[in-house]
Coordinates of N, CA and C in Angstrom, one line a residue:
X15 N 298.7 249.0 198.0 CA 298.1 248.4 199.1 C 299.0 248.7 200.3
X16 N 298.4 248.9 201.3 CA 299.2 249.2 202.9 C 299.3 247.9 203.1
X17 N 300.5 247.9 204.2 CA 301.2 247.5 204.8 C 300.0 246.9 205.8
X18 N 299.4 247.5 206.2 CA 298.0 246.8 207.4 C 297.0 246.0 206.7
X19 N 296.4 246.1 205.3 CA 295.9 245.6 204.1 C 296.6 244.3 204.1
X20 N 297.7 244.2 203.9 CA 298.4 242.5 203.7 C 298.2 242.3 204.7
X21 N 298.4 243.1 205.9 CA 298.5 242.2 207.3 C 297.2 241.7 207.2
X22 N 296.0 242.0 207.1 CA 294.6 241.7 207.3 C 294.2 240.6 206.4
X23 N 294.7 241.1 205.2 CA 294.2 240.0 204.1 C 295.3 238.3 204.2
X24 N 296.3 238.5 205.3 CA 297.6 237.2 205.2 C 296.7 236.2 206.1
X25 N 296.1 237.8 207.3 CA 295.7 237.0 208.3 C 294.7 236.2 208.1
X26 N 293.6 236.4 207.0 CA 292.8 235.6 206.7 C 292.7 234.6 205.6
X27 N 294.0 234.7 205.7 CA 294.3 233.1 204.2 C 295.1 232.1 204.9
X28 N 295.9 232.7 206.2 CA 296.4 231.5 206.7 C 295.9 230.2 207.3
X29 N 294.6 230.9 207.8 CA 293.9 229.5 208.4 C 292.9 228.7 207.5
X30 N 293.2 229.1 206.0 CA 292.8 228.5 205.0 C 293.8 227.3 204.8
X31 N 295.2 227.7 204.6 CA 296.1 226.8 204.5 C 296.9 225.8 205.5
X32 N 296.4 226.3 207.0 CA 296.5 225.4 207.9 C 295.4 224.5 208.4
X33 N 294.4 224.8 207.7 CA 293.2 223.6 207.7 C 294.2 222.2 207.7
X34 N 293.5 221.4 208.7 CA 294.1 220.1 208.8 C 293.1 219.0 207.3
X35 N 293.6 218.7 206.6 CA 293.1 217.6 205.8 C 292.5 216.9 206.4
X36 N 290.9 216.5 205.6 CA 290.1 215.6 206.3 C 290.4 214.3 206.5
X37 N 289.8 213.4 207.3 CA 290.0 211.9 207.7 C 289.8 211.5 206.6
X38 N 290.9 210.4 206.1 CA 290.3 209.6 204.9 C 288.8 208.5 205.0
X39 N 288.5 208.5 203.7 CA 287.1 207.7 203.7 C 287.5 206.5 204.2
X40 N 286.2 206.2 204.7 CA 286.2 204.6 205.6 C 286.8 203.4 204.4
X41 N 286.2 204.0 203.0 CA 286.4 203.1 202.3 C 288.4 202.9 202.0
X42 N 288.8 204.4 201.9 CA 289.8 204.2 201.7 C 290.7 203.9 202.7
X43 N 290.4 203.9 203.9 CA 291.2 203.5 205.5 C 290.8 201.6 205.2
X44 N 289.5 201.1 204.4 CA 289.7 200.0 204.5 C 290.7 199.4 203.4
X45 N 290.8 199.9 202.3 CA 291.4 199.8 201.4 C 293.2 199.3 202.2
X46 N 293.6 200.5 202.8 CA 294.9 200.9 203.3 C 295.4 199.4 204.4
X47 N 294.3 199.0 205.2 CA 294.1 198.2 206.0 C 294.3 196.5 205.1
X48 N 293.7 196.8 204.6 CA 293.7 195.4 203.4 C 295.4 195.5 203.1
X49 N 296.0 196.5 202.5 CA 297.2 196.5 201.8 C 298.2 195.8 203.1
X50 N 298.2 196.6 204.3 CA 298.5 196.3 205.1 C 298.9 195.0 205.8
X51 N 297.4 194.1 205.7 CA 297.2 192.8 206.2 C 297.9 192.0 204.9
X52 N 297.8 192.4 203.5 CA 298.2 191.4 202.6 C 299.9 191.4 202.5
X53 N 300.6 192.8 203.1 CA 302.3 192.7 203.3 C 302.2 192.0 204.4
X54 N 301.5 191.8 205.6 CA 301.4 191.1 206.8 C 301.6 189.8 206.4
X55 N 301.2 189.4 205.4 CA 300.9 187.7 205.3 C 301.9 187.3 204.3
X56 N 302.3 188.4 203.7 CA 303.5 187.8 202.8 C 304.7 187.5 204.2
X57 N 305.0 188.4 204.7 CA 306.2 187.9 205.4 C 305.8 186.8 206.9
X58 N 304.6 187.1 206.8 CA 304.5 185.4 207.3 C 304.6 184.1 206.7
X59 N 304.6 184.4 205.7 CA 304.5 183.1 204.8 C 306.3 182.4 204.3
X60 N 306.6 184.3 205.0 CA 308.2 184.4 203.8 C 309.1 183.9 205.6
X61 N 308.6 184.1 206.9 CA 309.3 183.7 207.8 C 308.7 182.1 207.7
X62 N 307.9 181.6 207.6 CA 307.4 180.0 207.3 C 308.5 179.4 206.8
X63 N 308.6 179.9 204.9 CA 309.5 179.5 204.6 C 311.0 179.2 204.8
X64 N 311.1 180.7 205.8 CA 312.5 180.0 206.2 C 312.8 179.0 207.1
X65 N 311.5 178.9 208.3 CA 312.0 177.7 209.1 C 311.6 176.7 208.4
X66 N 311.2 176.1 207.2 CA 311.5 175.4 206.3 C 312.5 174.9 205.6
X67 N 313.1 176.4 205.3 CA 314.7 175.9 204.6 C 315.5 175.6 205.7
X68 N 315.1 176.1 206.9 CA 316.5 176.0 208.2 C 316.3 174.3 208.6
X69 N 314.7 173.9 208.2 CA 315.3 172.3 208.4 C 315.5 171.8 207.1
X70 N 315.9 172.1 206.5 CA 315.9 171.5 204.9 C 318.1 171.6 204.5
X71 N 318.0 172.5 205.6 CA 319.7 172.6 205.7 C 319.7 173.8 204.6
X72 N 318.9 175.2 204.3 CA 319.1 175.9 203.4 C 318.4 176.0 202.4
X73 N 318.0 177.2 201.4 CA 317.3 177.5 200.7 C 317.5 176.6 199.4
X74 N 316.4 175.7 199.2 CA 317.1 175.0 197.6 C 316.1 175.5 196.6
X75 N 315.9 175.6 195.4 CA 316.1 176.2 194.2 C 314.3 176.6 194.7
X76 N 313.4 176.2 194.9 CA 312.1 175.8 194.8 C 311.9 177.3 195.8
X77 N 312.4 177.1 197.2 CA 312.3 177.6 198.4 C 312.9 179.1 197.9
X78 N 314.0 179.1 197.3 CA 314.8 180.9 197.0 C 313.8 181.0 195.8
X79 N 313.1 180.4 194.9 CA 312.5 181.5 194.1 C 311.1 181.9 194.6
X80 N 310.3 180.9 195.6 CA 309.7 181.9 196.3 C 309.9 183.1 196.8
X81 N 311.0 182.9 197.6 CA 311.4 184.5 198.7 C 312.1 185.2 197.7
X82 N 312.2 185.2 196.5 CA 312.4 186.1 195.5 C 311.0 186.5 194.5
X83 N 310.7 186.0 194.8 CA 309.1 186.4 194.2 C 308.4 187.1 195.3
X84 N 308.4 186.8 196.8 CA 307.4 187.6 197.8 C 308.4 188.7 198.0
X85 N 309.8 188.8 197.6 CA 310.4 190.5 197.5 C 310.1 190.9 196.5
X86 N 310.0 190.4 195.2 CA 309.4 191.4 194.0 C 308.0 191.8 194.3
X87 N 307.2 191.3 194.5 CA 305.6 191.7 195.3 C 305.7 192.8 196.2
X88 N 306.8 192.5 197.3 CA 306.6 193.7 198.0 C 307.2 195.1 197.7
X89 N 308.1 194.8 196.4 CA 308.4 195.9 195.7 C 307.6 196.4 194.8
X90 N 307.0 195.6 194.3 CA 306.1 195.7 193.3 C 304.6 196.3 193.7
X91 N 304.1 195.6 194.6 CA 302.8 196.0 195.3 C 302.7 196.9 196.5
X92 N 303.8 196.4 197.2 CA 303.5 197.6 198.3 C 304.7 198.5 198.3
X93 N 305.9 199.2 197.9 CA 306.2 200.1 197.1 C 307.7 200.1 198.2
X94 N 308.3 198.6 198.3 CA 309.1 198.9 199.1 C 310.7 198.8 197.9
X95 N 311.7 199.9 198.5 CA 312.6 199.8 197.5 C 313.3 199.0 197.3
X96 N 314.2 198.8 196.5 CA 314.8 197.6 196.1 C 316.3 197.1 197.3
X97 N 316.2 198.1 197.9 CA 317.6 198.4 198.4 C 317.1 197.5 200.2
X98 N 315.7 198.0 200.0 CA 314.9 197.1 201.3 C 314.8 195.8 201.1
X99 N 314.3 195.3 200.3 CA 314.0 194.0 200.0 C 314.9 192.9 199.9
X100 N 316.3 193.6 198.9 CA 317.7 193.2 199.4 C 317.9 193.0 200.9
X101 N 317.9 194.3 201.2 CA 318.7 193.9 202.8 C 317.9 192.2 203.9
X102 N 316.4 192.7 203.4 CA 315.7 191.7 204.1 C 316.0 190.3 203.5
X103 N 315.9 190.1 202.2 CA 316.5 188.8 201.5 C 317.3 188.4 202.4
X104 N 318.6 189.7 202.7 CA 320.2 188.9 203.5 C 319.3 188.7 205.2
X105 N 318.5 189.2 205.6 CA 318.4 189.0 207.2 C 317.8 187.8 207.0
X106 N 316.9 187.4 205.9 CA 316.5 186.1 205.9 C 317.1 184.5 205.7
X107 N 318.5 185.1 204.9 CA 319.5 184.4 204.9 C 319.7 183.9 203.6
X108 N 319.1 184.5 202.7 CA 319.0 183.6 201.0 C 320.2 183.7 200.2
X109 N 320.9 184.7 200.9 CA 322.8 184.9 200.6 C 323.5 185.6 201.7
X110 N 324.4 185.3 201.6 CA 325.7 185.8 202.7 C 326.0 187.2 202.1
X111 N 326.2 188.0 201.4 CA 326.6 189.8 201.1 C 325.2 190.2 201.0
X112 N 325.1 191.5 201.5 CA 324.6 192.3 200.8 C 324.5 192.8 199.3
X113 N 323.6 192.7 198.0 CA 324.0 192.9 196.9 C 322.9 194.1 196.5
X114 N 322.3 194.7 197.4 CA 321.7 196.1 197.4 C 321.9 197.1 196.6
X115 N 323.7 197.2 197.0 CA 324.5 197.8 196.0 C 324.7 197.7 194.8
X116 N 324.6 196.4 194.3 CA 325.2 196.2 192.8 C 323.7 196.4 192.1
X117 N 322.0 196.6 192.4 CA 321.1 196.4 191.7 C 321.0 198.3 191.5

């Protein structure tokens, strides 16, 4: 095959492979939307709870195994890593180190 042969035949597969991927289905944009709204409501529920423990003087047993259960959820269901969920645990305040590391 020539050299002008590949050129002709490259040229016409490239815009095969830069086709843009179509729009996802409505069903599945609603789907994504739902996933969305239901991480939305966990950490509303999980910022609730802290201004609950902040009048309570701190997380007591009841209060930390919720926000240890709405981080295994969001690890679990919406696919965040473990290393995230940790860090957010500490910005929420359920321990003083970071233990990101040791898991």
């Amino acid at each position: 095959m020539r050299l002008q042969d590949l050129t002709h035949l490259l040229t016409g597969l490239v815009p095969l492979f830069s086709q843009r991927r179509p729009a996802p289905s409505p069903r599945r944009r609603s789907f994504e939307q739902g996933d969305w709204l239901a991480e939305l409501e966990l950490l509303q529920l999980a910022q609730e709870l802290k201004a609950l423990a902040d009048q309570r003087g701190g997380f007591e047993a009841e209060l930390f195994d919720l926000m240890l259960s709405i981080a295994d959820v969001l690890e679990l269901d919406h696919g965040w890593p473990r290393s995230q969920s940790n860090q957010w645990l500490v910005r929420m305040g359920l321990w003083e180190e970071d233990l990101s590391d040791e898991a």
